[in-house]
PDB file of C-alpha atoms in Angstrom:
ATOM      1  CA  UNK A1025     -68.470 122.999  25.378  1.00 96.00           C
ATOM      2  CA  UNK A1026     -71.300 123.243  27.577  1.00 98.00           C
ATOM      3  CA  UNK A1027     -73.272 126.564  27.789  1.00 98.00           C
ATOM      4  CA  UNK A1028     -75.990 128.307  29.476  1.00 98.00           C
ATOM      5  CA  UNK A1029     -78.045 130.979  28.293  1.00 98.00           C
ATOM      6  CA  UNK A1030     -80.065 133.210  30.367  1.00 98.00           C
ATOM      7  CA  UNK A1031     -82.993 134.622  28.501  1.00 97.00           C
ATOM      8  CA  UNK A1032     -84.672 132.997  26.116  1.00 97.00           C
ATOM      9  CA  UNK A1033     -86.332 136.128  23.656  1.00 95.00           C
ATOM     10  CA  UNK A1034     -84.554 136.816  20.171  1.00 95.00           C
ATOM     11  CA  UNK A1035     -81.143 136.893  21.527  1.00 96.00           C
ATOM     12  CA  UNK A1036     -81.121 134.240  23.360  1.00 97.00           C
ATOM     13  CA  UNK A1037     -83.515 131.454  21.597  1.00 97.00           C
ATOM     14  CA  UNK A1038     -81.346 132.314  18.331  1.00 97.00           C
ATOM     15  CA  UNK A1039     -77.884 132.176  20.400  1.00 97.00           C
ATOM     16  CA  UNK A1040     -79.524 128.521  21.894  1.00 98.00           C
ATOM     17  CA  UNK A1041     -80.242 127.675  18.228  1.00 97.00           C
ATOM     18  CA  UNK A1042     -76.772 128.255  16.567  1.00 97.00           C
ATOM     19  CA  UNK A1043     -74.627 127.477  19.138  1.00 98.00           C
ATOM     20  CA  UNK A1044     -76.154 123.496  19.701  1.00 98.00           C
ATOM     21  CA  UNK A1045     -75.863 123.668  15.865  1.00 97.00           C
ATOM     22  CA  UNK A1046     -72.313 124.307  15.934  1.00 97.00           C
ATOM     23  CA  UNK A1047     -72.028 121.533  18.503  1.00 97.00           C
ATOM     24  CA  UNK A1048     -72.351 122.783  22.014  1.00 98.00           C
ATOM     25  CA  UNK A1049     -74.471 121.633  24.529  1.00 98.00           C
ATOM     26  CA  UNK A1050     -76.466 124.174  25.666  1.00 98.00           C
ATOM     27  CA  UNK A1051     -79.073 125.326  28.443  1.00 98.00           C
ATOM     28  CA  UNK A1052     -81.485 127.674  27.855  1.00 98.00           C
ATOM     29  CA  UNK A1053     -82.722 129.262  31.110  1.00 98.00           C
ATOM     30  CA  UNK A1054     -85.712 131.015  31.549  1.00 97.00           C
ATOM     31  CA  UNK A1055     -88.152 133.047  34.353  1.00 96.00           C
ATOM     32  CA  UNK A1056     -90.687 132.211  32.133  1.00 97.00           C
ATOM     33  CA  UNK A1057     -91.816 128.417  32.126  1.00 97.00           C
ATOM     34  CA  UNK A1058     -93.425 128.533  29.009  1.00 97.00           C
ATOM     35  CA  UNK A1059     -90.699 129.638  27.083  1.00 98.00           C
ATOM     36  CA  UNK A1060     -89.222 126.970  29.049  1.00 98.00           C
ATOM     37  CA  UNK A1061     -91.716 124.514  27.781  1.00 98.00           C
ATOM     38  CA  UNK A1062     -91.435 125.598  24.715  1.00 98.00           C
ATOM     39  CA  UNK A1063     -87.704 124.546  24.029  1.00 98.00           C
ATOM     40  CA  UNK A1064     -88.299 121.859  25.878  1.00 98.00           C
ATOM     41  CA  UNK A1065     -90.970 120.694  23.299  1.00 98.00           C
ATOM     42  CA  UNK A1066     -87.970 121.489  20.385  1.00 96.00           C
ATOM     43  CA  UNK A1067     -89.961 124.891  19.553  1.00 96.00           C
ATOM     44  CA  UNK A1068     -88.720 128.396  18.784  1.00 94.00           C
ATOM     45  CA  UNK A1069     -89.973 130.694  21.432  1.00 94.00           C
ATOM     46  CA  UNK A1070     -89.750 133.661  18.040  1.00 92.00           C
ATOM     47  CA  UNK A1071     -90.450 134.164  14.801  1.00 92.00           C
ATOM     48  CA  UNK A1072     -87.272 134.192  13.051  1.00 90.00           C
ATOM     49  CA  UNK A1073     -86.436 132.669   9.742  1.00 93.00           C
ATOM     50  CA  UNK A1074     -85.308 129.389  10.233  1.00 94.00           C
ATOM     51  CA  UNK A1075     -84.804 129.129  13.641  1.00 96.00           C
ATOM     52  CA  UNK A1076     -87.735 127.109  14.802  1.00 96.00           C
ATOM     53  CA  UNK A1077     -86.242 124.711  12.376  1.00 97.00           C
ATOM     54  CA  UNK A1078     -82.789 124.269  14.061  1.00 97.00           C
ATOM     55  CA  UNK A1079     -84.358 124.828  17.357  1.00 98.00           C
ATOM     56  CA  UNK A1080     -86.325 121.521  16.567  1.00 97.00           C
ATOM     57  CA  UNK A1081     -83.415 119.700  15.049  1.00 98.00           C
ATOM     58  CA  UNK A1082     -80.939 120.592  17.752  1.00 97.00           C
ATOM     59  CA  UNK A1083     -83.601 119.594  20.666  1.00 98.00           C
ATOM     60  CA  UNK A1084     -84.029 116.065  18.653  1.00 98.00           C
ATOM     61  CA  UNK A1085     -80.190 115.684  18.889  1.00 97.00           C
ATOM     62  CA  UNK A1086     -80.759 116.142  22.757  1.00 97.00           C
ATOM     63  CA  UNK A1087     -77.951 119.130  21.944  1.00 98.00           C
ATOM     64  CA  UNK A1088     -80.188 121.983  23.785  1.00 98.00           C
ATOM     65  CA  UNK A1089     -82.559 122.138  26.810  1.00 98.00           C
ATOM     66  CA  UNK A1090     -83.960 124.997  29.339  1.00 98.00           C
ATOM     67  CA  UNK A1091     -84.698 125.333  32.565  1.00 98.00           C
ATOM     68  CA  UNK A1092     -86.205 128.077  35.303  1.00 97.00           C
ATOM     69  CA  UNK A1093     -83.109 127.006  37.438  1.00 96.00           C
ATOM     70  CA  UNK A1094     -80.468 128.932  36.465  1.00 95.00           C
ATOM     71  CA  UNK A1095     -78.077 128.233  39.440  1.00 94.00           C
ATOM     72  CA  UNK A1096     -78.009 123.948  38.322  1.00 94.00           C
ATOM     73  CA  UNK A1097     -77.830 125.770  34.905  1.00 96.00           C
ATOM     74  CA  UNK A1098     -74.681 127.183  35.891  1.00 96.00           C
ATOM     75  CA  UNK A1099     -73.159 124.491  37.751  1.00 94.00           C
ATOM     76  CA  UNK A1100     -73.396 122.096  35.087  1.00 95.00           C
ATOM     77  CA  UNK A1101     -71.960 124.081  32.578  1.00 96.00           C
ATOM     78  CA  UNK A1102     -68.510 125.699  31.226  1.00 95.00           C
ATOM     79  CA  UNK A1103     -69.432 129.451  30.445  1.00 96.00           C
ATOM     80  CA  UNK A1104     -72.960 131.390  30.778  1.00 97.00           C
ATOM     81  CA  UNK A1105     -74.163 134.196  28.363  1.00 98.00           C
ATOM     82  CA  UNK A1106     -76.545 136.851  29.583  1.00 97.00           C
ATOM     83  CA  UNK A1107     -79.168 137.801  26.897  1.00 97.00           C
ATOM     84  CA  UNK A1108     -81.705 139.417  29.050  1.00 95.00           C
ATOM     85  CA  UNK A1109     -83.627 142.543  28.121  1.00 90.00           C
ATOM     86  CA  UNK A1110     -82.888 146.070  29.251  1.00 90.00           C
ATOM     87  CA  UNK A1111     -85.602 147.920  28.815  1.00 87.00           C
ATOM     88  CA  UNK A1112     -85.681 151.771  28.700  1.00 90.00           C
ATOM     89  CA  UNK A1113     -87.216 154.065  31.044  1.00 81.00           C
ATOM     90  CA  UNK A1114     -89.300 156.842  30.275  1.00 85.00           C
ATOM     91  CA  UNK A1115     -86.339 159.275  30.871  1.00 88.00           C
ATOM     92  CA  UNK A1116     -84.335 157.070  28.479  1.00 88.00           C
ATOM     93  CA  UNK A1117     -82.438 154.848  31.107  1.00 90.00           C
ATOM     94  CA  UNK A1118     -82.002 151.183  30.917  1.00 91.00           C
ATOM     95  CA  UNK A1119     -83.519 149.380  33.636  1.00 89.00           C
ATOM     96  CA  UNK A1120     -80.720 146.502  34.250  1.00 91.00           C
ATOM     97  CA  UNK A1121     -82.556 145.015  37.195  1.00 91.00           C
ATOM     98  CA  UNK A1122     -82.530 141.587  35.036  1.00 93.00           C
ATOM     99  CA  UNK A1123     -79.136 142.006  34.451  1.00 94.00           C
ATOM    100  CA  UNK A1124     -78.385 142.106  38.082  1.00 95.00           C
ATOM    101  CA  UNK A1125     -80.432 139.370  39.079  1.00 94.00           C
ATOM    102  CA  UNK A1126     -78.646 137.301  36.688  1.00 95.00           C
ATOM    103  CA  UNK A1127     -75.516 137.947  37.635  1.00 95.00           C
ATOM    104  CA  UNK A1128     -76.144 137.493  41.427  1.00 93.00           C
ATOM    105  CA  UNK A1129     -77.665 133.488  40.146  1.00 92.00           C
ATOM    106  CA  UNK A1130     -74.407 133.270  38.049  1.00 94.00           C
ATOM    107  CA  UNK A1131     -72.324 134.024  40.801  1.00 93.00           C
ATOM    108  CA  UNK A1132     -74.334 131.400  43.283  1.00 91.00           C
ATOM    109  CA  UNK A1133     -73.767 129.032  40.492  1.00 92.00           C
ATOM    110  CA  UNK A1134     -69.895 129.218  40.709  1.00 89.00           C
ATOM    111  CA  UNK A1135     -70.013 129.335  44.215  1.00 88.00           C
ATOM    112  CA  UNK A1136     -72.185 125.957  44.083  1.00 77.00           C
ATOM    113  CA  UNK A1137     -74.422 127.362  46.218  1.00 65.00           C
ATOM    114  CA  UNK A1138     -78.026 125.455  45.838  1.00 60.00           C
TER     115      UNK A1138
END
């Protein structure tokens, strides 16, 4: 199956990880070009044990890649995770702006708009 993941912190960069190892294809996609770069390079963008190891493994397999694009991210693949953070407010909200912005590039994606 082909995947994309949006976000590429802990959740995401370990989801990237296991699910090329378990023989996906996967898209990693990222605001942030040098997280970008850095899977791109086969390199964790955490600390986690063992992860920069399959990270590296799965990139040298050509099984994982990322991208700031998230919209070709979605259009050339089957199903899209959202692994963004949410982070809390100071009156203990979550602020799910990222979540929101996601979704909106998701749904351009399906709609194939460019």
């Amino acid at each position: 199956m082909k995947i994309s993941i949006f976000g590429l912190g802990y959740v995401g960069c370990v989801s990237l990880g296991c699910l090329a190892k378990n023989g996906h294809n996967v898209i990693g996609v990222d605001i942030n070009e040098t997280k970008v770069d850095f899977i791109n390079k086969g390199k964790s963008t955490i600390v986690e044990k063992d992860i920069d190891t399959i990270i590296s493994e799965q990139h040298k397999l050509e099984k994982i890649s990322a991208t700031t694009n998230g919209i070709q991210a979605v259009i050339n693949t089957d199903i899209s995770f959202i692994c963004v953070g949410t982070p809390s407010s100071q009156n203990g909200h979550l602020n799910l702006n990222a979540i929101f912005k996601v979704a909106e590039e998701i749904g351009k994606g399906i709609l194939g708009q460019v």
